[in-house]
């Protein structure tokens, strides 16, 4: 599965959200095929570009995104402040 989310404030692009396959089906090119299908669908919607994100620890999906031509952008850094109860 893979999903697209259109932004009402800027309909020129869509976010491509999660893409996934069953664990036992991984490594067979299914995720790439599904992502390519979403690109085709986005083109039919008149979208100019697609944005996505990738966990740095998910090398297989990063490889797919790079092979498709997605270009890395500056990273966001998640930070956390742990509050202790008193």
PDB file of C-alpha atoms in Angstrom:
ATOM      1  CA  UNK A   1       0.000   0.000   0.000  1.00  0.00           C
ATOM      2  CA  UNK A   2       0.994   3.607  -0.478  1.00  0.00           C
ATOM      3  CA  UNK A   3      -0.995   6.746   0.042  1.00  0.00           C
ATOM      4  CA  UNK A   4      -1.051  10.294  -1.286  1.00  0.00           C
ATOM      5  CA  UNK A   5      -2.304  13.330   0.605  1.00  0.00           C
ATOM      6  CA  UNK A   6      -3.200  16.477  -1.288  1.00  0.00           C
ATOM      7  CA  UNK A   7      -2.670  19.817   0.433  1.00  0.00           C
ATOM      8  CA  UNK A   8      -5.647  22.122   0.007  1.00  0.00           C
ATOM      9  CA  UNK A   9      -3.510  25.232   0.502  1.00  0.00           C
ATOM     10  CA  UNK A  10      -1.090  24.185  -2.260  1.00  0.00           C
ATOM     11  CA  UNK A  11      -2.635  21.731  -4.756  1.00  0.00           C
ATOM     12  CA  UNK A  12       0.550  21.710  -6.864  1.00  0.00           C
ATOM     13  CA  UNK A  13       2.036  18.953  -4.717  1.00  0.00           C
ATOM     14  CA  UNK A  14       1.048  15.908  -2.708  1.00  0.00           C
ATOM     15  CA  UNK A  15       2.666  14.186   0.225  1.00  0.00           C
ATOM     16  CA  UNK A  16       3.392  10.536  -0.372  1.00  0.00           C
ATOM     17  CA  UNK A  17       2.833   8.932   2.984  1.00  0.00           C
ATOM     18  CA  UNK A  18       3.571   5.442   4.118  1.00  0.00           C
ATOM     19  CA  UNK A  19       4.449   2.783   1.582  1.00  0.00           C
ATOM     20  CA  UNK A  20       4.561  -0.769   2.780  1.00  0.00           C
ATOM     21  CA  UNK A  21       4.289  -4.428   1.946  1.00  0.00           C
ATOM     22  CA  UNK A  22       3.788  -7.490   4.050  1.00  0.00           C
ATOM     23  CA  UNK A  23       7.067  -8.533   5.663  1.00  0.00           C
ATOM     24  CA  UNK A  24       7.131 -11.818   3.766  1.00  0.00           C
ATOM     25  CA  UNK A  25       6.735  -9.954   0.437  1.00  0.00           C
ATOM     26  CA  UNK A  26       9.613  -7.510   0.940  1.00  0.00           C
ATOM     27  CA  UNK A  27      12.565  -7.434  -1.427  1.00  0.00           C
ATOM     28  CA  UNK A  28      10.502  -8.359  -4.496  1.00  0.00           C
ATOM     29  CA  UNK A  29      10.083  -4.888  -6.021  1.00  0.00           C
ATOM     30  CA  UNK A  30       6.491  -4.498  -4.842  1.00  0.00           C
ATOM     31  CA  UNK A  31       7.090  -1.258  -2.911  1.00  0.00           C
ATOM     32  CA  UNK A  32       8.792   0.295  -5.945  1.00  0.00           C
ATOM     33  CA  UNK A  33       5.914  -0.762  -8.200  1.00  0.00           C
ATOM     34  CA  UNK A  34       3.331   0.670  -5.810  1.00  0.00           C
ATOM     35  CA  UNK A  35       5.218   3.968  -5.456  1.00  0.00           C
ATOM     36  CA  UNK A  36       5.517   4.231  -9.242  1.00  0.00           C
ATOM     37  CA  UNK A  37       1.753   3.702  -9.491  1.00  0.00           C
ATOM     38  CA  UNK A  38       1.151   6.576  -7.069  1.00  0.00           C
ATOM     39  CA  UNK A  39       3.414   8.799  -9.203  1.00  0.00           C
ATOM     40  CA  UNK A  40       1.339   7.923 -12.264  1.00  0.00           C
ATOM     41  CA  UNK A  41      -1.836   8.703 -10.335  1.00  0.00           C
ATOM     42  CA  UNK A  42      -0.416  12.048  -9.137  1.00  0.00           C
ATOM     43  CA  UNK A  43       0.487  12.972 -12.703  1.00  0.00           C
ATOM     44  CA  UNK A  44      -3.128  12.318 -13.684  1.00  0.00           C
ATOM     45  CA  UNK A  45      -4.206  14.672 -10.897  1.00  0.00           C
ATOM     46  CA  UNK A  46      -2.057  17.436 -12.405  1.00  0.00           C
ATOM     47  CA  UNK A  47       0.382  17.453  -9.489  1.00  0.00           C
ATOM     48  CA  UNK A  48       3.733  19.168 -10.141  1.00  0.00           C
ATOM     49  CA  UNK A  49       5.780  17.427  -7.463  1.00  0.00           C
ATOM     50  CA  UNK A  50       5.609  14.884  -4.663  1.00  0.00           C
ATOM     51  CA  UNK A  51       7.166  15.171  -1.225  1.00  0.00           C
ATOM     52  CA  UNK A  52       7.867  12.267   1.087  1.00  0.00           C
ATOM     53  CA  UNK A  53       9.933  11.470   4.155  1.00  0.00           C
ATOM     54  CA  UNK A  54      12.101   8.574   5.176  1.00  0.00           C
ATOM     55  CA  UNK A  55      13.472   7.244   8.457  1.00  0.00           C
ATOM     56  CA  UNK A  56      17.247   7.263   8.260  1.00  0.00           C
ATOM     57  CA  UNK A  57      17.245   3.706   9.573  1.00  0.00           C
ATOM     58  CA  UNK A  58      15.027   2.440   6.719  1.00  0.00           C
ATOM     59  CA  UNK A  59      17.716   1.935   4.083  1.00  0.00           C
ATOM     60  CA  UNK A  60      15.571  -0.198   1.733  1.00  0.00           C
ATOM     61  CA  UNK A  61      12.955   2.573   1.389  1.00  0.00           C
ATOM     62  CA  UNK A  62      15.639   5.252   1.160  1.00  0.00           C
ATOM     63  CA  UNK A  63      17.151   3.306  -1.741  1.00  0.00           C
ATOM     64  CA  UNK A  64      13.748   3.146  -3.473  1.00  0.00           C
ATOM     65  CA  UNK A  65      13.163   6.882  -2.987  1.00  0.00           C
ATOM     66  CA  UNK A  66      16.612   7.736  -4.328  1.00  0.00           C
ATOM     67  CA  UNK A  67      16.197   5.383  -7.311  1.00  0.00           C
ATOM     68  CA  UNK A  68      12.910   7.139  -8.127  1.00  0.00           C
ATOM     69  CA  UNK A  69      14.657  10.514  -8.163  1.00  0.00           C
ATOM     70  CA  UNK A  70      13.549  11.957  -4.838  1.00  0.00           C
ATOM     71  CA  UNK A  71      16.141  14.519  -3.721  1.00  0.00           C
ATOM     72  CA  UNK A  72      17.168  14.738  -0.078  1.00  0.00           C
ATOM     73  CA  UNK A  73      16.284  17.980   1.658  1.00  0.00           C
ATOM     74  CA  UNK A  74      17.726  19.429   4.878  1.00  0.00           C
ATOM     75  CA  UNK A  75      16.788  17.218   7.803  1.00  0.00           C
ATOM     76  CA  UNK A  76      14.481  18.052  10.668  1.00  0.00           C
ATOM     77  CA  UNK A  77      15.890  17.029  13.998  1.00  0.00           C
ATOM     78  CA  UNK A  78      13.463  15.654  16.559  1.00  0.00           C
ATOM     79  CA  UNK A  79      14.315  16.621  20.121  1.00  0.00           C
ATOM     80  CA  UNK A  80      12.659  15.689  23.383  1.00  0.00           C
ATOM     81  CA  UNK A  81      12.528  17.081  26.895  1.00  0.00           C
ATOM     82  CA  UNK A  82      11.639  14.481  29.519  1.00  0.00           C
ATOM     83  CA  UNK A  83       9.626  16.027  32.360  1.00  0.00           C
ATOM     84  CA  UNK A  84       9.778  14.305  35.696  1.00  0.00           C
ATOM     85  CA  UNK A  85       6.728  14.260  37.891  1.00  0.00           C
ATOM     86  CA  UNK A  86       7.111  15.847  41.292  1.00  0.00           C
TER      87      UNK A  86
END
